Short mmCIF file of C-alpha atoms and ligand atoms in Angstrom, two decimals:
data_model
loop_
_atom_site.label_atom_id
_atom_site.label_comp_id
_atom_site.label_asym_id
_atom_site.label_seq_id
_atom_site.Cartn_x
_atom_site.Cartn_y
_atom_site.Cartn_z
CA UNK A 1 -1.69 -11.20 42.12
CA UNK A 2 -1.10 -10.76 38.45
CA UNK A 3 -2.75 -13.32 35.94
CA UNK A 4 -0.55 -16.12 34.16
CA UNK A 5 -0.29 -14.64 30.38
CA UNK A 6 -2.20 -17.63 29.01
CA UNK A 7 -5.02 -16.35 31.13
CA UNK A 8 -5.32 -13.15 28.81
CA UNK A 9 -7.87 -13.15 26.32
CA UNK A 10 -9.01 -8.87 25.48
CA UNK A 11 -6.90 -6.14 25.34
CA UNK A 12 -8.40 -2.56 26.48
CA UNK A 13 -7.17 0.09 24.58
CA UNK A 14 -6.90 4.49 25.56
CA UNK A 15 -6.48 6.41 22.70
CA UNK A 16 -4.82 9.62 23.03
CA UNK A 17 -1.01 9.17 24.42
CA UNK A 18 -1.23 5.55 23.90
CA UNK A 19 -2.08 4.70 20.09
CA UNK A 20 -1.09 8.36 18.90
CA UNK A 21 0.20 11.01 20.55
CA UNK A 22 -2.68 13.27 20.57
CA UNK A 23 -2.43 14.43 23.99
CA UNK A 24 0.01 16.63 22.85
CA UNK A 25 -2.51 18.54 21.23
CA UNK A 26 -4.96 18.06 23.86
CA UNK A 27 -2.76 19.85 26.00
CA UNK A 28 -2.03 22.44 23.07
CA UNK A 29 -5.36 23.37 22.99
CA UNK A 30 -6.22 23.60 27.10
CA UNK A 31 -2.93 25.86 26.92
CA UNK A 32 -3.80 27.96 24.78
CA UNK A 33 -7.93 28.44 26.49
CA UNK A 34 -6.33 29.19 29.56
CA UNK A 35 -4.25 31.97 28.14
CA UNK A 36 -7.55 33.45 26.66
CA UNK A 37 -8.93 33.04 29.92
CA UNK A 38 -6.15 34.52 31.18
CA UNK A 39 -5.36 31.51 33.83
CA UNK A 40 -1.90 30.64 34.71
CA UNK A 41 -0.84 27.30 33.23
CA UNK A 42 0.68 25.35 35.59
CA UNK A 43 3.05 22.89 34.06
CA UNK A 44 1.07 20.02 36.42
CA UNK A 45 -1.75 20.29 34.14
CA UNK A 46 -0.55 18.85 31.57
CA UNK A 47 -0.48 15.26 33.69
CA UNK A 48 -3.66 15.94 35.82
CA UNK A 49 -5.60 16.79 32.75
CA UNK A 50 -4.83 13.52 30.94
CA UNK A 51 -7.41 10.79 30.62
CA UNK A 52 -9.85 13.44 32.04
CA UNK A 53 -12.73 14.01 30.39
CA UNK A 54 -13.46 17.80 28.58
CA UNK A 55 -15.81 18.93 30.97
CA UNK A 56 -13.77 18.02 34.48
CA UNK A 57 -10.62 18.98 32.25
CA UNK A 58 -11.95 22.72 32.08
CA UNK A 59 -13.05 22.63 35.69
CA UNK A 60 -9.66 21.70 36.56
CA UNK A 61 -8.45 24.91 34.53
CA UNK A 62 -11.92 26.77 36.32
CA UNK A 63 -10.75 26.34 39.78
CA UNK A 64 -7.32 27.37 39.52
CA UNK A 65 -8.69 30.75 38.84
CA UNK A 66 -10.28 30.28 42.73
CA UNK A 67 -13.44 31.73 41.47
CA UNK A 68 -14.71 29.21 39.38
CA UNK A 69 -18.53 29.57 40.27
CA UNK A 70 -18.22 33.66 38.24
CA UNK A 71 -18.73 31.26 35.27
CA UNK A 72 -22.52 30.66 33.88
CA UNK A 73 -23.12 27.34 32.47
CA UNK A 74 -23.30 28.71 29.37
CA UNK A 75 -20.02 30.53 29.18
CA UNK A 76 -18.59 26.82 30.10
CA UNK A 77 -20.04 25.25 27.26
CA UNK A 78 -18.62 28.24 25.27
CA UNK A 79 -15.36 27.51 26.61
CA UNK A 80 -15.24 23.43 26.35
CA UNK A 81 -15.97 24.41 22.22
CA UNK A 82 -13.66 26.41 21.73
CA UNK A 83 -11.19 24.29 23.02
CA UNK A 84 -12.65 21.38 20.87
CA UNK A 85 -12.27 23.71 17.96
CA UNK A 86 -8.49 24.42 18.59
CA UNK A 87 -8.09 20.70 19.41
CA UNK A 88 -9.96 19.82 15.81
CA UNK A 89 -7.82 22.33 13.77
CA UNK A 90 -4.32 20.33 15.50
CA UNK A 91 -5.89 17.08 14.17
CA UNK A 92 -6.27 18.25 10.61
CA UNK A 93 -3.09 16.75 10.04
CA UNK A 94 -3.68 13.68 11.03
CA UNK A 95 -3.11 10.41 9.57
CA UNK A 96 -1.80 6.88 9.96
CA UNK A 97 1.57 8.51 9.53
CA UNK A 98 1.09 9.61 13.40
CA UNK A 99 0.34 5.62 14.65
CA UNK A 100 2.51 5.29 17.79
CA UNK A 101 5.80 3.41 17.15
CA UNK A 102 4.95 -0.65 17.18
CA UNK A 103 0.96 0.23 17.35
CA UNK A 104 0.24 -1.15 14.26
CA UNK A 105 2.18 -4.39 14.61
CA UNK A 106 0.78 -4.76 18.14
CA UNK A 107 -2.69 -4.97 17.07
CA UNK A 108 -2.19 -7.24 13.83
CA UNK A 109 -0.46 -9.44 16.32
CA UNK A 110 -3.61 -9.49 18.66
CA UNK A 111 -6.04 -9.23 15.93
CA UNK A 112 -4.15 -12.69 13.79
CA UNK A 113 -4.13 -14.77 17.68
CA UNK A 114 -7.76 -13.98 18.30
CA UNK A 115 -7.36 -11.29 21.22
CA UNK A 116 -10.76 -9.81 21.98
CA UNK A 117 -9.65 -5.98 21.17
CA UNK A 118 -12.03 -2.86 22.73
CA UNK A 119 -11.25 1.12 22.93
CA UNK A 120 -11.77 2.86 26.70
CA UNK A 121 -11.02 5.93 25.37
CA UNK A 122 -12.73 8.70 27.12
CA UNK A 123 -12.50 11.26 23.68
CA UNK A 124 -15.66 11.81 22.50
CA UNK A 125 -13.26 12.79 19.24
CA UNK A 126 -12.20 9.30 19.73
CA UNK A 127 -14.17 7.38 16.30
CA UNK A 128 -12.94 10.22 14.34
CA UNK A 129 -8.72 10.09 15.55
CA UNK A 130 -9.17 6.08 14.45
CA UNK A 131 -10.88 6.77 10.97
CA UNK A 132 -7.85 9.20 10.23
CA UNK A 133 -5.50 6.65 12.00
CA UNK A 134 -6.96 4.14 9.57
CA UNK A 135 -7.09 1.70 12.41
CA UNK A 136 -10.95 1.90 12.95
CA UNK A 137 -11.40 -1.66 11.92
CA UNK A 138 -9.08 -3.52 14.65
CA UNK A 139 -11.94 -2.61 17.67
CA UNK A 140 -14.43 -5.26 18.19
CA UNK A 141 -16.07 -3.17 21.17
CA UNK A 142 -15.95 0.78 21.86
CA UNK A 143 -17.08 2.56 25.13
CA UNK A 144 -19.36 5.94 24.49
CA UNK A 145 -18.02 8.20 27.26
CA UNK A 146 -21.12 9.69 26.86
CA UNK A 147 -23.09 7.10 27.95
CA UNK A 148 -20.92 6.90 31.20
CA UNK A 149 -22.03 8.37 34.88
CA UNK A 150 -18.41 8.95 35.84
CA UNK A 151 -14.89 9.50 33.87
CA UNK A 152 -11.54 8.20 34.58
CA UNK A 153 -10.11 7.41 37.54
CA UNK A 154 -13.40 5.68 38.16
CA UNK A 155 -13.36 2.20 36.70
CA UNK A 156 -16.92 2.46 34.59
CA UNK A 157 -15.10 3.00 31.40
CA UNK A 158 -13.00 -0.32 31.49
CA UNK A 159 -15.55 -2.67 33.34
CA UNK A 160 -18.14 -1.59 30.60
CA UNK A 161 -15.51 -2.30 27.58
CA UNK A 162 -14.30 -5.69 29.70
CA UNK A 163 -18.32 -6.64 29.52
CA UNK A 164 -18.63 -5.51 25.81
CA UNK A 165 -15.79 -7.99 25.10
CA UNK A 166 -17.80 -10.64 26.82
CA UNK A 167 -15.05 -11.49 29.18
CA UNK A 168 -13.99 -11.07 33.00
CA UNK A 169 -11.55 -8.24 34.23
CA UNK A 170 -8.82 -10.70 34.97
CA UNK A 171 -8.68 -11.62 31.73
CA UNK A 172 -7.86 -8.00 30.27
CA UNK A 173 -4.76 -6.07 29.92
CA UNK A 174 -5.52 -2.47 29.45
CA UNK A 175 -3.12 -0.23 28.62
CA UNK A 176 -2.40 3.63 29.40
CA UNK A 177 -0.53 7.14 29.37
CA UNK A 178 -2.36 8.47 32.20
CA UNK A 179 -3.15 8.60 35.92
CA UNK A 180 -6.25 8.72 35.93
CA UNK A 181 -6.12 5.96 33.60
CA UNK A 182 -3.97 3.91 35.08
CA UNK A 183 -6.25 4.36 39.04
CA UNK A 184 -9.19 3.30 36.38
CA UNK A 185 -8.10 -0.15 35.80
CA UNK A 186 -6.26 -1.17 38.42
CA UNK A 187 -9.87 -0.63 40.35
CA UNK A 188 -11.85 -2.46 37.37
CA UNK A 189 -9.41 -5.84 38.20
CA UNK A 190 -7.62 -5.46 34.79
CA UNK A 191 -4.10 -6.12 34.47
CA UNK A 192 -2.61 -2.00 34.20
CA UNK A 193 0.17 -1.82 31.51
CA UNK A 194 1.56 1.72 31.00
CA UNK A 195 3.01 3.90 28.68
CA UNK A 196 5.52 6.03 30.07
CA UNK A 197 7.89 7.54 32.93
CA UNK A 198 8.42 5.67 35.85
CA UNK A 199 7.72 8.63 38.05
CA UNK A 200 4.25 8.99 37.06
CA UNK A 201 3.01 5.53 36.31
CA UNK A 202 4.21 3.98 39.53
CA UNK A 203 1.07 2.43 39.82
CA UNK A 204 1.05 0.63 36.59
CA UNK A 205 1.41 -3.34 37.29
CA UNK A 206 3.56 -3.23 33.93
CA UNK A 207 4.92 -0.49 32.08
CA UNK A 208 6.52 0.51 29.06
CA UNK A 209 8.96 3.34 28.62
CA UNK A 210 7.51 3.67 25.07
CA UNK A 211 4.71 1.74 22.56
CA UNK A 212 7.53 0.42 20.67
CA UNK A 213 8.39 -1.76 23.91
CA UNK A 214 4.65 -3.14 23.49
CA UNK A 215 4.50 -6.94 22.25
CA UNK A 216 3.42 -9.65 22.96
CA UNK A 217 6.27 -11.17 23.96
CA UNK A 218 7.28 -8.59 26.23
CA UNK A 219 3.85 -8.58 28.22
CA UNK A 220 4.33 -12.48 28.65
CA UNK A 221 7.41 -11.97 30.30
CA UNK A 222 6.20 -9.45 33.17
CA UNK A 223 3.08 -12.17 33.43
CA UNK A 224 5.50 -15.45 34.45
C1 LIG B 301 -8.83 11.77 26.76
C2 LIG B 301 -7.67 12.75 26.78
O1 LIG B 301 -8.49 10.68 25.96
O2 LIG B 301 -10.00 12.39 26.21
C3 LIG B 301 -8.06 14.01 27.52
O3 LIG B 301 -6.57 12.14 27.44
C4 LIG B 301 -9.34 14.60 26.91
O4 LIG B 301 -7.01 14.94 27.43
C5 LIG B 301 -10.44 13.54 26.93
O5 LIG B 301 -9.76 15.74 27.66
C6 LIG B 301 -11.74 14.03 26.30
O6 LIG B 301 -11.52 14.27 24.95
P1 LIG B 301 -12.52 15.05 23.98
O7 LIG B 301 -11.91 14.77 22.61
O8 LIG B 301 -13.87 14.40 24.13
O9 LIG B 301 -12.52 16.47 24.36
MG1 LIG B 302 -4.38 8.79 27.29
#
């Protein structure tokens, strides 16, 4: 059962894919590890990898190798910075000229009718992408994913930004690119809005071809 629209009071946010398209880079970067690492990149990846968070992402590269255990702890850490390196020297470009189409008029629009307005982003990059986005000051309440015992699909991330907001599930859209993101609110009782191909958000309860689709006005007419 989906919520009536006037029953919406928070809107949970992912970052990367949804408010820019970072994951673009993201997946930049993981490419271009694995051809250091001399893995075979798989074109699957580049969906099974989003939302996931850097560690699982490079075991996820790790075990397509079928030996993933040859690699020391250390050697992983090694490997998760250099990726964060390449990903780092993608973003130097970045600024609000990269806001997804509509973002910014989305979130005045929530911000100026008192929508409760958290980030579930599981980036640890995350505070950094929305001081360069210039759109740090819209988020009343942001998740740490360090602070979290387990990444997307699990729901942690979303029920913990739903509590931050001070409101119940049912009363939250959240909205996401991914999977994994998607599986991670539709289990926290959020209403799932996402951003993208039919084919792989089929679980969404509303979705969006593209950002520029997302309004207000357009969400209130999937919630009748
Ligand atoms: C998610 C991205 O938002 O953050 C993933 O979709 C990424 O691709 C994850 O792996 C973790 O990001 P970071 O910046 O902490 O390595
Ligand atoms: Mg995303």
């Amino acid at each position: 059962m989906m919520p009536k629209f006037e029953t919406i009071k928070g809107v949970l946010f992912d970052l990367d894919g949804v408010i820019t398209d970072t994951s673009v880079y993201h997946e930049q970067a993981w490419h271009e590890l694995a051809d250091q690492l001399q893995i075979d990149w798989q074109p699957a990846f580049a969906e099974q990898l989003k939302g996931v968070s850097r560690e699982a992402s490079l075991a996820v590269l790790l075990n397509a190798t079928g030996h993933p255990n040859d690699y020391s702890a250390e050697q992983k850490a090694q490997f998760a910075t250099e990726k964060n390196d390449r990903y780092l020297a993608l973003l130097q470009q970045l600024s609000p000229a990269a806001i997804a189409p509509g973002m910014t008029a989305f979130l005045t629009a929530l911000k100026a009718q008192n929508y409760r307005i958290g980030l579930a982003s599981a980036s640890k990059n995350a505070p950094f992408v929305l001081e360069r986005l210039g759109l740090s000051d819209y988020f009343q309440a942001r998740v740490d994913p360090a602070t979290l015992r387990k990444g997307k699909p699990d729901p942690e991330i979303f029920s913990r930004c739903v509590a931050l907001l001070g409101l119940q599930p049912a009363e939250c859209l959240g909205i996401e690119d991914a999977q994994a993101g998607i599986q991670a609110i539709n289990a926290s009782g959020a209403v799932s809005v996402g951003i993208g191909a039919k084919d792989v958000l089929a679980a969404a309860q509303i979705r969006f071809e593209t950002t520029a689709e997302l309004t207000l006005a357009n969400i209130r007419q999937q919630l009748k």
